[in-house]
Every structure is written in structure tokens, then in C-alpha cells.
Coordinates of C-alpha atoms and ligand atoms in Angstrom, one line a residue:
M26 CA 3.9 45.2 39.1
L27 CA 5.1 46.2 35.9
A28 CA 3.2 49.6 33.4
V29 CA 1.3 47.8 31.3
T30 CA 1.7 49.8 27.3
P31 CA -1.2 51.1 26.2
V32 CA -1.6 49.5 22.6
L33 CA -1.5 52.6 20.6
A34 CA -4.5 54.1 18.2
G35 CA -4.0 53.6 14.8
V36 CA -1.3 50.8 14.7
N37 CA -3.1 48.1 12.6
P38 CA -2.8 44.5 14.9
Q39 CA -3.1 42.4 11.3
A40 CA -0.7 40.3 9.5
Q41 CA 0.5 42.2 5.8
V42 CA -0.2 39.3 3.7
P43 CA -2.5 38.3 0.7
P44 CA -5.0 36.4 0.9
P45 CA -4.9 33.2 -1.1
Q46 CA -6.8 33.3 -5.0
D47 CA -8.0 30.9 -7.1
T48 CA -5.7 31.7 -9.7
P49 CA -2.2 29.8 -11.4
Y50 CA 0.7 31.0 -9.3
P51 CA 3.3 31.2 -12.4
G52 CA 6.0 28.7 -13.3
T53 CA 7.5 26.0 -11.3
I54 CA 9.2 26.0 -7.7
A55 CA 12.1 24.4 -8.1
I56 CA 13.3 22.8 -4.8
H57 CA 16.6 20.9 -3.5
V58 CA 16.9 18.8 0.3
D59 CA 19.4 17.6 1.4
A60 CA 18.5 14.5 3.5
S61 CA 22.5 13.3 4.2
D62 CA 23.2 14.9 7.3
T63 CA 21.5 12.4 9.3
A64 CA 24.5 12.9 11.9
Q65 CA 23.7 16.7 12.8
G66 CA 19.6 15.9 12.0
I67 CA 19.7 18.8 9.1
F68 CA 18.1 18.7 6.1
R69 CA 19.5 22.4 3.9
V70 CA 16.6 23.2 1.4
H71 CA 17.2 25.8 -1.2
E72 CA 14.7 26.8 -3.2
S73 CA 15.1 28.5 -7.0
I74 CA 11.3 30.6 -6.8
P75 CA 10.4 32.6 -10.6
V76 CA 9.1 35.8 -9.3
Q77 CA 7.6 38.9 -11.3
P78 CA 9.1 42.2 -9.6
G79 CA 7.3 44.3 -6.9
A80 CA 6.5 42.9 -3.0
L81 CA 6.3 38.7 -2.6
T82 CA 5.6 36.8 1.1
L83 CA 6.7 33.2 1.6
L84 CA 5.2 31.3 3.3
Y85 CA 5.9 28.8 5.5
P86 CA 3.0 26.2 6.1
K87 CA 1.3 27.1 10.1
W88 CA -1.9 24.8 9.9
I89 CA -1.1 21.4 9.1
P90 CA -3.4 18.5 7.6
G91 CA -3.1 15.7 10.2
D92 CA -2.2 17.7 13.0
H93 CA -5.9 19.8 12.6
S94 CA -3.9 22.2 14.6
P95 CA -0.8 25.7 13.7
S96 CA 1.9 23.5 14.4
G97 CA 4.3 23.7 11.4
P98 CA 7.8 24.1 13.2
I99 CA 8.5 27.2 11.9
D100 CA 11.2 27.5 15.6
S101 CA 13.2 24.6 13.1
L102 CA 13.9 27.0 10.7
A103 CA 17.0 28.5 10.3
G104 CA 19.8 30.2 8.0
L105 CA 16.9 31.7 5.7
A106 CA 19.7 34.1 3.3
L107 CA 16.9 35.0 -0.1
V108 CA 19.8 36.1 -3.3
A109 CA 18.5 37.3 -6.7
D110 CA 20.7 37.5 -9.3
G111 CA 23.6 36.1 -6.5
K112 CA 22.6 39.4 -4.7
P113 CA 22.1 38.6 -1.1
L114 CA 18.1 40.3 -0.4
A115 CA 17.0 41.3 2.4
W116 CA 13.7 40.6 4.6
K117 CA 11.1 40.3 7.1
R118 CA 9.1 38.7 9.1
D119 CA 5.7 40.3 9.8
P120 CA 4.9 41.5 13.1
Y121 CA 1.6 40.0 13.7
D122 CA 1.7 36.2 11.5
V123 CA 5.5 34.9 12.7
Y124 CA 5.7 32.6 9.3
A125 CA 5.5 34.5 7.2
F126 CA 8.4 36.8 5.5
H127 CA 8.7 39.4 3.1
V128 CA 10.7 40.0 1.0
D129 CA 10.5 43.3 -1.8
I130 CA 11.6 41.8 -6.1
P131 CA 13.7 44.9 -7.6
A132 CA 13.4 44.9 -11.0
G133 CA 14.9 42.8 -13.3
V134 CA 14.7 39.6 -11.4
S135 CA 12.5 36.6 -12.6
R136 CA 13.7 34.5 -10.3
L137 CA 14.5 34.3 -5.9
D138 CA 17.0 31.4 -4.6
A139 CA 15.8 30.5 -0.9
N140 CA 18.8 28.7 0.9
F141 CA 17.8 27.2 4.7
Q142 CA 17.9 24.8 7.4
H143 CA 15.0 22.6 9.0
L144 CA 17.0 21.6 12.1
S145 CA 15.1 18.6 13.2
S146 CA 17.1 17.4 15.9
R147 CA 14.7 18.4 19.2
G148 CA 13.4 16.2 21.7
G149 CA 10.7 14.5 21.6
G150 CA 10.9 12.3 19.3
F151 CA 14.5 11.6 15.8
E152 CA 13.6 13.1 12.5
M153 CA 16.5 11.4 11.4
T154 CA 18.9 8.4 12.6
G155 CA 22.3 7.2 11.5
N156 CA 19.8 4.8 9.6
M157 CA 16.8 6.6 8.6
L158 CA 14.9 9.9 8.4
M159 CA 10.7 11.2 7.8
L160 CA 11.2 14.0 5.5
E161 CA 7.5 16.0 5.9
W162 CA 7.8 18.5 3.2
N163 CA 5.6 20.9 5.4
T164 CA 9.3 21.1 7.2
L165 CA 11.1 21.5 4.0
A166 CA 9.3 24.8 2.1
L167 CA 8.4 27.5 2.1
Y168 CA 5.7 28.3 -0.1
P169 CA 4.1 32.3 -2.1
A170 CA 1.1 33.9 -0.8
G171 CA -1.3 35.7 -2.6
H172 CA -2.6 32.0 -4.6
Y173 CA -4.4 28.5 -3.4
S174 CA -2.0 25.7 -2.7
R175 CA -2.9 23.4 -5.5
R176 CA -1.9 25.9 -7.6
I177 CA 1.3 26.1 -6.9
T178 CA 3.7 23.4 -9.4
F179 CA 7.4 22.7 -7.3
A180 CA 9.9 20.3 -8.4
P181 CA 11.4 18.4 -6.2
T182 CA 14.9 16.8 -5.5
I183 CA 16.4 14.8 -3.2
K184 CA 19.5 13.4 -1.9
L185 CA 19.8 11.3 0.7
P186 CA 22.4 9.2 2.1
D187 CA 24.9 6.3 0.1
G188 CA 23.5 3.3 0.4
W189 CA 19.2 4.4 0.9
Q190 CA 16.4 2.7 0.0
F191 CA 13.0 5.3 0.1
G192 CA 9.2 5.3 0.3
S193 CA 7.2 7.7 -0.8
A194 CA 3.4 8.5 -3.2
L195 CA 6.2 10.5 -4.9
E196 CA 6.3 9.7 -9.0
T197 CA 10.0 9.3 -9.8
A198 CA 10.9 10.9 -12.7
S199 CA 14.9 10.4 -12.5
Q200 CA 17.8 8.8 -10.3
S201 CA 21.3 10.1 -10.0
G202 CA 23.9 8.8 -8.0
N203 CA 21.7 9.7 -4.6
T204 CA 20.1 12.4 -6.1
T205 CA 15.7 11.4 -6.8
T206 CA 14.7 14.3 -8.5
F207 CA 10.5 13.9 -8.7
K208 CA 7.2 14.7 -10.8
P209 CA 6.5 17.6 -10.2
V210 CA 3.8 18.0 -8.3
T211 CA 1.3 20.9 -6.5
F212 CA 2.0 22.2 -3.4
N213 CA -0.9 20.3 -1.6
T214 CA 0.2 16.3 -3.3
L215 CA 3.5 17.7 -2.2
V216 CA 2.8 18.8 1.5
D217 CA 0.4 14.9 1.3
S218 CA 4.2 13.0 -0.2
P219 CA 6.2 12.4 2.8
I220 CA 9.7 10.4 2.1
Y221 CA 10.4 7.5 4.3
A222 CA 14.4 6.0 3.7
G223 CA 16.6 4.6 5.8
L224 CA 19.5 2.4 5.0
Y225 CA 17.4 -0.6 5.8
F226 CA 14.1 -1.4 3.2
K227 CA 11.6 -3.0 2.4
R228 CA 9.4 -3.4 -0.5
V229 CA 6.1 -5.4 -0.2
E230 CA 3.0 -5.6 -2.6
L231 CA -0.5 -6.1 -0.7
A232 CA -2.5 -6.0 -3.2
P233 CA -1.2 -8.3 -5.9
G234 CA -3.3 -8.1 -9.1
A235 CA -5.5 -4.8 -8.5
K236 CA -5.6 -1.8 -10.9
A237 CA -4.6 0.1 -8.4
P238 CA -1.1 -1.2 -6.6
V239 CA -0.2 -0.9 -2.6
H240 CA 2.7 -1.0 -0.8
L241 CA 4.0 -1.7 2.5
D242 CA 7.3 0.3 2.4
V243 CA 9.0 -0.6 6.0
I244 CA 12.4 0.5 7.2
A245 CA 13.8 -1.1 10.0
D246 CA 17.2 0.2 13.2
A247 CA 18.6 -3.3 11.9
P248 CA 17.7 -5.7 8.6
K249 CA 16.7 -8.7 11.3
Y250 CA 13.7 -6.3 12.2
L251 CA 12.4 -6.8 8.8
D252 CA 11.6 -10.4 9.1
I253 CA 8.0 -10.7 7.9
T254 CA 6.3 -13.8 8.3
P255 CA 3.9 -15.4 5.5
A256 CA 0.6 -14.7 7.6
Q257 CA 1.8 -11.6 8.6
L258 CA 2.2 -10.4 5.3
L259 CA -1.4 -12.2 4.6
A260 CA -3.4 -10.0 7.8
H261 CA -2.5 -6.9 5.5
R262 CA -3.3 -7.2 2.8
A263 CA -6.1 -8.5 4.4
L264 CA -6.5 -5.3 5.4
V265 CA -6.6 -4.0 1.9
A266 CA -9.2 -5.9 0.7
Q267 CA -10.8 -5.6 3.7
A268 CA -11.5 -1.9 3.5
N269 CA -11.8 -1.8 -0.5
A270 CA -14.5 -3.9 0.6
L271 CA -16.1 -1.6 2.9
F272 CA -15.5 1.2 1.0
G273 CA -16.2 0.0 -2.2
S274 CA -13.5 2.1 -3.5
H275 CA -10.1 3.9 -3.6
H276 CA -9.2 7.4 -3.6
Y277 CA -5.9 7.3 -5.1
D278 CA -3.6 6.0 -7.8
H279 CA -1.5 3.9 -5.5
Y280 CA -0.9 3.9 -1.7
D281 CA 2.3 3.3 0.2
F282 CA 2.2 2.6 3.4
L283 CA 5.3 4.2 5.2
L284 CA 6.8 2.0 8.8
S285 CA 8.8 2.8 10.6
L286 CA 10.6 0.3 13.0
S287 CA 12.7 1.7 15.3
D288 CA 13.5 2.4 19.4
Q289 CA 15.1 6.1 17.8
L290 CA 13.2 7.8 15.3
A291 CA 9.7 9.5 16.3
G292 CA 6.2 7.4 16.4
N293 CA 4.2 8.2 13.9
G294 CA 0.6 8.4 12.3
L295 CA -1.0 10.9 10.0
E296 CA -2.7 10.2 6.8
H297 CA -2.5 10.6 3.8
H298 CA -4.3 10.5 0.1
Q299 CA -2.5 8.4 -1.6
S300 CA 0.3 7.6 1.6
S301 CA 0.4 6.9 5.7
E302 CA 3.1 7.9 8.1
N303 CA 2.6 4.8 10.0
G304 CA 6.6 4.8 13.3
V305 CA 6.3 2.1 15.8
G306 CA 8.3 -0.2 17.8
V307 CA 11.1 -2.0 16.2
D308 CA 9.6 -5.4 17.2
Y309 CA 6.4 -4.6 15.3
F310 CA 7.5 -7.8 13.5
T311 CA 9.8 -9.7 14.7
G312 CA 6.9 -9.5 18.5
W313 CA 4.0 -9.4 17.0
D314 CA 2.2 -11.8 19.7
D315 CA 3.7 -9.2 22.1
N316 CA 2.2 -5.6 20.2
V317 CA -1.6 -6.4 20.1
T318 CA -1.6 -3.5 21.8
G319 CA -2.1 -0.2 18.6
R320 CA -2.0 -2.9 16.4
D321 CA -5.2 -0.6 14.8
L322 CA -2.5 1.5 14.0
L323 CA -2.6 0.8 9.9
A324 CA -5.8 0.5 9.7
H325 CA -7.0 4.0 10.8
E326 CA -4.1 6.0 8.3
Y327 CA -4.9 3.7 5.8
T328 CA -9.0 4.5 6.7
H329 CA -8.6 8.8 6.4
S330 CA -7.5 8.2 2.9
W331 CA -12.1 7.8 2.4
N332 CA -12.5 9.1 6.2
G333 CA -10.2 13.1 5.8
K334 CA -8.4 13.2 2.9
F335 CA -11.1 12.2 0.5
R336 CA -13.5 14.2 2.1
R337 CA -13.7 16.5 4.6
P338 CA -15.7 18.4 6.6
A339 CA -16.3 21.6 5.0
D340 CA -14.6 23.8 7.6
L341 CA -11.9 21.6 7.7
W342 CA -10.9 21.6 4.2
T343 CA -8.6 25.3 3.5
P344 CA -7.0 27.2 0.2
D345 CA -3.4 27.0 1.7
F346 CA -1.9 25.9 4.9
N347 CA -1.8 29.3 6.5
T348 CA -5.2 30.2 6.8
P349 CA -7.1 29.1 10.0
M350 CA -8.6 25.4 10.4
G351 CA -12.5 24.8 11.4
D352 CA -11.8 21.3 13.6
S353 CA -16.1 21.3 14.5
L354 CA -17.0 17.6 12.4
L355 CA -13.6 16.1 13.5
W356 CA -16.0 13.4 15.3
V357 CA -16.4 12.2 11.8
Y358 CA -13.1 13.0 10.8
E359 CA -11.5 11.0 13.4
G360 CA -14.6 9.4 15.7
Q361 CA -16.0 7.1 12.1
T362 CA -12.1 6.8 11.8
Q363 CA -11.2 5.6 14.5
Y364 CA -14.0 2.7 14.5
W365 CA -13.8 1.6 11.6
G366 CA -9.3 0.7 12.7
F367 CA -10.6 -1.1 14.9
V368 CA -13.1 -3.4 13.1
L369 CA -11.2 -3.7 9.7
T370 CA -8.2 -4.6 12.3
A371 CA -10.6 -7.5 13.5
R372 CA -12.0 -8.0 10.1
S373 CA -8.5 -8.5 8.3
G374 CA -7.6 -10.8 11.0
M375 CA -4.5 -8.7 13.0
W376 CA -7.0 -8.7 16.1
T377 CA -8.2 -11.9 17.1
P378 CA -12.5 -11.1 18.3
Q379 CA -11.0 -11.5 22.2
Q380 CA -8.1 -8.5 21.0
F381 CA -11.0 -6.5 18.8
R382 CA -13.6 -7.3 22.4
D383 CA -10.4 -6.1 25.1
A384 CA -9.3 -3.3 23.8
L385 CA -13.2 -2.4 22.9
A386 CA -13.8 -3.1 26.6
M387 CA -10.5 -0.7 28.0
V388 CA -12.2 2.0 26.0
A389 CA -15.4 1.4 26.6
A390 CA -14.3 1.5 30.7
N391 CA -12.9 4.8 30.2
Y392 CA -15.8 6.5 29.2
D393 CA -18.0 4.6 32.2
R394 CA -15.8 5.7 34.6
N395 CA -12.9 7.9 33.8
R396 CA -14.3 10.8 32.1
P397 CA -16.1 12.7 34.8
G398 CA -15.0 15.8 32.5
F399 CA -17.8 15.8 30.7
Q400 CA -20.1 16.8 33.4
W401 CA -17.7 20.4 32.4
R402 CA -17.6 20.3 28.7
P403 CA -19.7 18.8 25.5
L404 CA -18.0 16.5 23.3
E405 CA -18.3 18.6 20.4
D406 CA -15.6 21.7 22.8
T407 CA -12.9 19.0 22.9
T408 CA -12.7 19.6 19.1
N409 CA -11.5 22.4 19.9
D410 CA -8.0 20.2 20.9
P411 CA -5.9 20.4 18.7
T412 CA -5.1 24.1 19.0
A413 CA -6.3 24.5 22.9
A414 CA -3.7 21.7 24.4
H415 CA -1.1 21.2 21.4
R416 CA -1.2 17.1 22.2
A417 CA 0.9 17.6 25.9
P418 CA 0.2 15.8 28.8
L419 CA -2.4 16.7 31.4
P420 CA -2.2 17.1 34.8
Y421 CA -5.7 15.5 35.3
R422 CA -7.4 14.6 31.9
S423 CA -9.9 12.4 32.7
W424 CA -11.2 16.1 33.8
Q425 CA -9.7 18.8 31.8
M426 CA -10.2 16.0 29.1
S427 CA -8.4 15.5 25.4
E428 CA -9.5 15.1 22.1
E429 CA -12.3 12.9 23.0
Y430 CA -14.2 13.1 19.1
Y431 CA -11.6 10.1 18.4
S432 CA -12.5 7.8 21.1
G433 CA -15.7 9.2 22.5
G434 CA -17.0 9.0 18.4
Q435 CA -15.9 5.5 18.4
M436 CA -18.1 4.9 20.7
M437 CA -20.9 7.1 19.3
W438 CA -20.7 5.0 15.9
L439 CA -21.0 2.1 17.8
A440 CA -24.3 2.9 19.2
V441 CA -24.8 4.8 14.8
D442 CA -24.1 0.6 13.9
A443 CA -26.6 -0.6 16.7
K444 CA -28.9 1.2 15.4
I445 CA -29.2 1.5 12.5
R446 CA -29.1 -2.8 12.2
E447 CA -32.1 -2.4 14.5
L448 CA -34.2 -0.2 12.9
S449 CA -32.7 -2.4 9.3
H450 CA -33.1 -4.9 11.3
G451 CA -30.0 -6.3 9.7
K452 CA -30.1 -5.6 6.4
R453 CA -27.9 -2.6 6.7
S454 CA -25.4 -1.5 8.9
L455 CA -22.5 1.9 9.2
D456 CA -21.2 -0.8 5.7
T457 CA -23.7 1.4 3.8
F458 CA -23.0 4.5 4.9
A459 CA -19.2 4.1 4.4
S460 CA -19.4 3.0 1.0
K461 CA -22.4 5.6 0.1
F462 CA -20.9 8.4 2.2
F463 CA -16.7 7.7 1.5
G464 CA -17.6 5.5 -1.1
V465 CA -18.2 7.8 -3.9
D466 CA -16.8 8.6 -7.0
N467 CA -14.2 6.2 -7.6
G468 CA -10.9 6.6 -8.6
S469 CA -10.9 10.2 -7.8
Y470 CA -9.2 12.7 -5.3
V471 CA -10.6 15.5 -5.6
T472 CA -11.4 16.2 -2.3
R473 CA -15.7 16.7 -1.5
T474 CA -16.0 18.3 1.2
Y475 CA -19.4 18.1 4.2
T476 CA -21.4 19.7 6.5
F477 CA -23.2 18.2 9.1
D478 CA -26.8 18.0 7.4
D479 CA -24.4 16.6 4.7
V480 CA -23.9 13.3 8.0
V481 CA -27.4 13.6 9.3
A482 CA -28.9 12.9 5.0
A483 CA -26.6 10.5 4.7
L484 CA -27.6 8.7 8.0
D485 CA -31.7 9.4 7.0
G486 CA -30.6 7.7 3.1
V487 CA -29.5 4.8 5.1
A488 CA -32.3 3.6 7.9
K489 CA -35.2 6.4 8.3
F490 CA -33.9 7.8 12.4
D491 CA -34.1 11.8 13.6
W492 CA -31.0 11.7 13.6
K493 CA -29.8 15.5 13.9
A494 CA -31.2 14.5 17.9
F495 CA -29.4 11.1 18.1
L496 CA -26.1 13.0 17.6
T497 CA -27.0 15.9 18.5
R498 CA -27.0 13.9 22.2
Y499 CA -24.0 12.6 21.8
V500 CA -21.7 15.9 20.5
D501 CA -23.4 19.3 21.9
E502 CA -25.3 17.6 25.0
L503 CA -23.1 17.1 28.6
N504 CA -23.1 13.1 29.7
P505 CA -23.2 12.1 26.4
P506 CA -24.3 8.6 26.9
L507 CA -21.8 6.9 24.9
L508 CA -21.5 3.4 26.7
G509 CA -25.1 2.6 24.7
G510 CA -23.6 1.0 21.7
V511 CA -22.0 -2.1 23.7
D512 CA -25.4 -2.7 25.2
A513 CA -27.1 -2.5 21.6
S514 CA -24.9 -4.6 19.8
G515 CA -25.3 -6.9 22.2
W516 CA -22.5 -6.9 25.5
K517 CA -22.7 -5.6 28.8
L518 CA -19.0 -4.1 30.3
V519 CA -18.2 -5.6 32.9
Y520 CA -15.5 -5.3 36.2
T521 CA -13.1 -8.3 37.7
D522 CA -10.0 -8.4 39.5
E523 CA -8.1 -9.6 36.3
P524 CA -6.8 -7.3 33.9
S525 CA -7.6 -8.9 30.2
E526 CA -4.6 -10.4 27.7
Y527 CA -4.4 -7.5 25.7
E528 CA -4.6 -5.1 29.0
K529 CA -1.5 -7.0 30.4
Q530 CA 0.6 -5.7 27.5
Y531 CA 0.9 -2.5 28.4
E532 CA 1.7 -3.4 31.9
S533 CA 4.5 -6.3 30.2
H534 CA 6.1 -4.4 27.5
D535 CA 9.5 -3.6 27.8
Q536 CA 9.4 0.0 25.9
S537 CA 8.9 1.6 28.1
P538 CA 5.9 4.0 27.8
R539 CA 3.5 1.7 27.0
H540 CA 5.3 0.5 31.2
I541 CA 1.7 1.6 31.9
F542 CA -0.3 0.0 34.9
N543 CA -3.6 1.5 35.2
F544 CA -5.9 1.2 38.7
T545 CA -8.4 3.5 36.9
Y546 CA -10.8 2.0 37.9
S547 CA -10.0 0.6 41.5
I548 CA -8.1 3.1 43.5
G549 CA -7.8 6.5 40.9
L550 CA -4.4 6.6 39.2
T551 CA -1.5 5.5 36.7
L552 CA 1.6 4.5 37.3
T553 CA 5.0 3.1 35.8
K554 CA 6.4 0.1 37.4
D555 CA 8.9 3.8 38.1
G556 CA 5.8 4.6 40.7
R557 CA 5.8 8.4 38.6
I558 CA 2.4 9.2 39.1
N559 CA 0.8 10.1 35.5
D560 CA -2.9 10.0 36.2
V561 CA -5.1 10.6 38.8
R562 CA -9.1 9.9 37.8
W563 CA -11.1 13.1 39.5
N564 CA -12.7 13.2 42.3
G565 CA -12.0 9.2 42.2
P566 CA -10.5 7.6 45.6
A567 CA -6.4 8.6 45.3
F568 CA -7.7 12.7 44.3
K569 CA -9.9 12.4 46.8
A570 CA -7.0 11.7 49.8
G571 CA -4.9 13.8 48.2
V572 CA -2.8 12.2 45.4
T573 CA -1.3 14.1 42.7
S574 CA -0.7 14.5 39.3
G575 CA 3.1 14.3 38.9
A576 CA 4.0 12.4 41.9
T577 CA 6.2 9.3 43.1
V578 CA 4.8 6.5 44.9
V579 CA 7.3 5.5 46.9
A580 CA 6.3 2.9 49.6
V581 CA 2.7 1.3 49.8
N582 CA 1.9 0.5 53.5
G583 CA 5.5 0.2 54.2
H584 CA 6.9 -1.5 51.5
E585 CA 9.0 -0.4 48.6
Y586 CA 7.1 0.0 45.6
K587 CA 6.5 -1.5 42.7
S588 CA 3.3 -2.5 40.7
D589 CA 2.2 -6.0 42.7
V590 CA 3.1 -4.4 46.0
L591 CA 0.8 -2.0 44.8
K592 CA -2.3 -4.8 43.8
D593 CA -1.6 -7.0 46.8
A594 CA -2.2 -4.3 49.1
I595 CA -5.4 -3.0 46.3
T596 CA -6.5 -6.8 47.4
A597 CA -5.6 -7.5 51.1
A598 CA -7.8 -4.3 51.8
K599 CA -10.8 -5.2 49.6
D600 CA -13.9 -5.2 51.7
G601 CA -12.1 -4.7 54.8
K602 CA -11.3 -0.8 56.7
A603 CA -7.8 0.0 57.1
P604 CA -7.1 2.4 54.5
I605 CA -4.1 1.6 51.6
E606 CA -1.1 4.3 53.4
L607 CA 0.8 5.3 50.2
L608 CA 4.7 7.6 50.9
I609 CA 4.2 10.1 48.7
K610 CA 7.6 11.8 47.5
N611 CA 6.4 14.8 45.4
Q612 CA 8.5 18.1 44.2
G613 CA 10.9 16.8 46.7
E614 CA 9.0 16.9 49.8
Y615 CA 8.1 13.2 51.6
R616 CA 4.2 12.5 52.9
T617 CA 2.3 9.7 53.6
I618 CA -1.0 9.2 52.3
P619 CA -4.3 7.2 53.5
V620 CA -6.6 6.4 50.5
D621 CA -9.8 5.1 51.8
Y622 CA -10.4 2.2 48.4
H623 CA -12.4 -1.7 49.7
G624 CA -13.5 -2.2 46.4
G625 CA -10.6 -4.4 45.0
L626 CA -8.5 -4.0 42.0
Q627 CA -11.0 -3.0 38.6
Y628 CA -10.2 -3.7 35.0
P629 CA -12.7 -3.6 32.0
H630 CA -14.3 -6.2 30.2
L631 CA -16.8 -7.0 27.9
Q632 CA -19.6 -9.9 28.6
R633 CA -22.2 -11.2 26.2
I634 CA -25.7 -10.8 27.3
A635 CA -28.2 -13.6 26.6
G636 CA -30.8 -13.3 24.6
T637 CA -30.5 -10.0 22.7
P638 CA -28.5 -10.2 19.4
D639 CA -25.3 -10.3 18.5
Y640 CA -24.6 -7.1 16.1
L641 CA -21.2 -6.1 17.2
S642 CA -19.4 -10.2 16.0
Q643 CA -21.4 -9.7 13.3
I644 CA -19.8 -6.5 12.5
I645 CA -16.4 -7.5 13.2
A646 CA -17.1 -10.3 10.2
A647 CA -14.5 -10.2 7.5
R648 CA -16.4 -9.3 4.4
Q649 CA -16.0 -11.9 2.0
Ligands
ZN1182 ZN1 -7.1 9.5 12.5

């Protein structure tokens, strides 16, 4: 064992970074990004920063809005060179904050040049391909410490490859060849205004005639994927109309859905005030009927313009991008957005009522049988997961749980909606809350923050009730009654031996990430078509038999593994006594594991409870 070095007395383990003040940064920072080197995945950045002699600290954004965590990719920054009056200036990284760079500006110097690269070609999804790119300014900018980031002005320019077009909420000032100059914006707006660019590009109007225009900016791996049918266009326009009817307001001057259709570019879903990043598979339009799962993405990200960007939890608002965020109210920010994402997808006709119910049944089933982790941690504690778990794969998700404030929050808001409808005899609903809470200050996009008590007061203004106790039961206590909203809205969760058409898409889709076979509610595991186990339900039959996540099922009852072979074995063992024998390969060892399970295949569905009000159907009916 190595000796442990004692902490030296007298050393101050504090970063020497000036705290942000609500004062303007003098002058405008010019930032130029050369994004033309797509073959090597290199973004080349030049900044020209007005400075005064003395100490200066430059920050690389660390806490990224929408990620809710310190996820800024500082490891991708390379080649940092600072120059003043043609001479290199030495910089030193802060020993206690790897996102901060200190430099002494000599007397007589009024402008600092910073050159560096963002090396994007890393594992886990590409930001650039030969045909398209996604450009997020927080990965490309250093900004001076000591000021609120909304008080710092940037003048951005970008250079794209030949012949490319782009979509962005940034407003163009001028264009010269492949270089676009944008109107100056605050650093907050810059970080909030990504660019999706591509060789194959299409821009479609989604709110014709509206004062605040809304566009769908699509980039694709090939031109044929840009075909949008009239019915698809109508559904996307209906999404915009239904969201505006729900909130009775908007909080943008113009809005751009940035949509990449690609099997190469990183999948994405990230909200902004006047735009959103949506990265989906290449056949989003051309394989429409086979892509029902996950179709709530655009509705989710659009809802965030109201819930998250405009109205924001007080502890999630920060003066700059290097001050830690507090995630305690993400069950409003993400949970209610997840709720409206589902509902608006149905109201717009992007989902049929049956598809909506099948999708909701899968969420409900998770909270019925697949989250024993609520025995040890409440939903509120999972708001720490963006920071604690970094959205990395988890070996035992049902027990560890992860960011349950999304879908668990969604289930809670369904219960709230049903409760308001019950209390008001159908006169009011969560729609009323949405328009009162998120719909204020029509046209403004100056963020308005709120606390837990504000949420309680707003609900009380919709329907008198002990909302504090109601929310506390769901959020702060163990084993919350997350199925309550399904029952209260007139439906119940049931299981049959046949997956819904919606769930079958997870099994049948060609794209490998979605080739997931879900035996969670029967034998207690999910696995790929190749038999690799990606989750084992804690204390489920497979778990109790000793099956581990990450292992591979090689054979079932002596037959080579295929998902149908496992299905047949589970069916054959139903009501019998013989166990299901899995031959498992793990860490180079083979082992036969008998699983004692006789309940047959189990897939979730919603079934109407006769004689009760059908709130669920009312909830997803299109607003007139
Ligand atoms: Zn979200």
C-alpha cells in the first residue's frame, strides 16, 4: 500500500476564479469557427477578445443547460494559444478548476487573440460527418470570468464546407462565400443557439401566417430522406398549433426545430429558447410507420421553450456556465415536459390514441414492476443523477434507478391532471395550470424562475387541494404511488402474452440500438438479438437465479439463442415445473443457469375501466 500524502496545512484548495457580477463586459468578443474540416472532425476557433491589462481568467463552459450537469467536454479542447500584439502569452490552468485558464495581460495590450480546436471525433456519436454537422457553441467558446454571461456580447462567424446550408435561431447579418456573419448576441443566446448544417438541407414552414414564425430545418444523410408527405407536414404543423393552444402564448421571436436524419451523426434531443436539437434515425419521414417509438421527441423539446427555458426552477438558473446548477425541481422541468411531450404528440395526430396508450403502458409497467429502487431512494434523489451517473449505462437500472424525474414525473403529472379534473368536475385540468404557469408574459423570453412553493400555489389557484402533501408523497417519500394516475384517469394496467404493436417496434426495427427484446415483466431481463443481456431486473426470476447484466445468453434449453427460442421456452414453462435453462457466457466462462419462472410472457397494455370517467381520452383530444 502506498503512503497517503497528508493535505498540506495552509494550502487553499479553492479555484482562483473571479465570481460572476451582473456588470457588462466592455466591448464585443469576435468568434470565428472554421467548421469545414469535416473529414477530421475538427472545429477550429479564433476569438478576438477586448481586454485590459492585468489578470484575466477565461472559462470553458462546464455546466451545460439541458444536460443539467457539469458535462462541458473540456477534454476536447486542444491547441490553446493566446497571442497579444503578435506575441504569445503564457497561460496557466487553474489547479482546482480544469475549466479555467489564467493569463496576465501586459500593459498596453487592448486585444487578446485566442486560438484553439474542439476535437469532436470521439466515440459515442459524431458531431460532424461528410454530409452534415451539429455545432454547439458551448463546445467552441472561451469567455471571460467575472461577469454574468448574459452581459457578455459575442459577434459570431462560421465557415462551412462548400455548398452547405444551415438552420439556426441565430440571425444572419451577412454572407460571403462559405462564411456567414451573424448579428451580435449575448453569450447566453449564443450558447442557446446551435447550428445544424448539411449538404442536403430542407426548410419547411410550420406556422404559416404566424407573427412568430416556426420552421423545421432538416439535414439528412442523402436527399431522398428529405421527402415529407403532406400528412407528415400537417402533423408537424398541428404540433405547433396544439402547443400554442395549450400554453396560450409563446416565448420566442421565431423558432427553429433543428432536425438531423442520420445513421452517422449523434442522436440528440436538446432544448433551447428559440430552437431545439433533434437527432433521429435517417428514415424518420421515409419509414414513418415503422418509427412510432420515440416520436414524442419534437413535442418534448418544443415544450421546453415554455417549461425549462422560459419558466425555470430557481436553483437551476445560474449567472454563468461555470456556476453549479441545482437540479431539485427537474420533476417539473423534465417531468411535466415528458407529460406534455406524450400528450401533444397524441393531440397533433403524430400518435393515434392507441399508440399513445401503448407508449404510456410501457412507462406505467416500469413503475409497476421494474423500479424496486424506490424502496431505497425517492424520486427527488434521482434529480442528482445527471451529475452522479453521467447518463452512463447502468448494470442494474431497476435497482439503481436513473433520472426517474422524467417518466416518474410524467406519471405523477398524470395523477395531478386526473385529480384536477376530478376536483373541478371536468371544468379544469393540467391545461389550466400550463397556461397560467408557463403561458404568462406572452412574447417574452426573459427567464422567470420558480420554487416548489410557487408550483404548489399555482396548482392551488387551479383547484383547491393539499398539493404540498400530494407532491411530497410522490417526490420525497419512498415507494410513491406512480400508477395512481392511470387508474384515476379511467384505465388500468394489464399484462398479456402478446406485445403491443408499439412495443413490437422495439424488437423489429433494423437499427441496432432499438433491437431490444423485453422480457422484463416475465423472466426479468432485456437483451439484444445477439443475446447480450443489457438489463436484469433486480430480484426478478433471472436475477434470483444468478444471471448478470453484460453476460450473453448463448442457448435456451439446449437450443441456440434466438429471441423466439426464448419466447417459446417461457411459454412452454408456463404453469409447468421444469425451469428454463439458460446457457450463459460471461467473462469467458460458460454456465448453465436454471431459471424457475412459470408465469408465461408478460407485456403491458392499458385497459378501460368501465363506468369511470375516461379522462385519458379527454387529455389527448386535440384542442380546438
Ligand atoms: Zn427534456
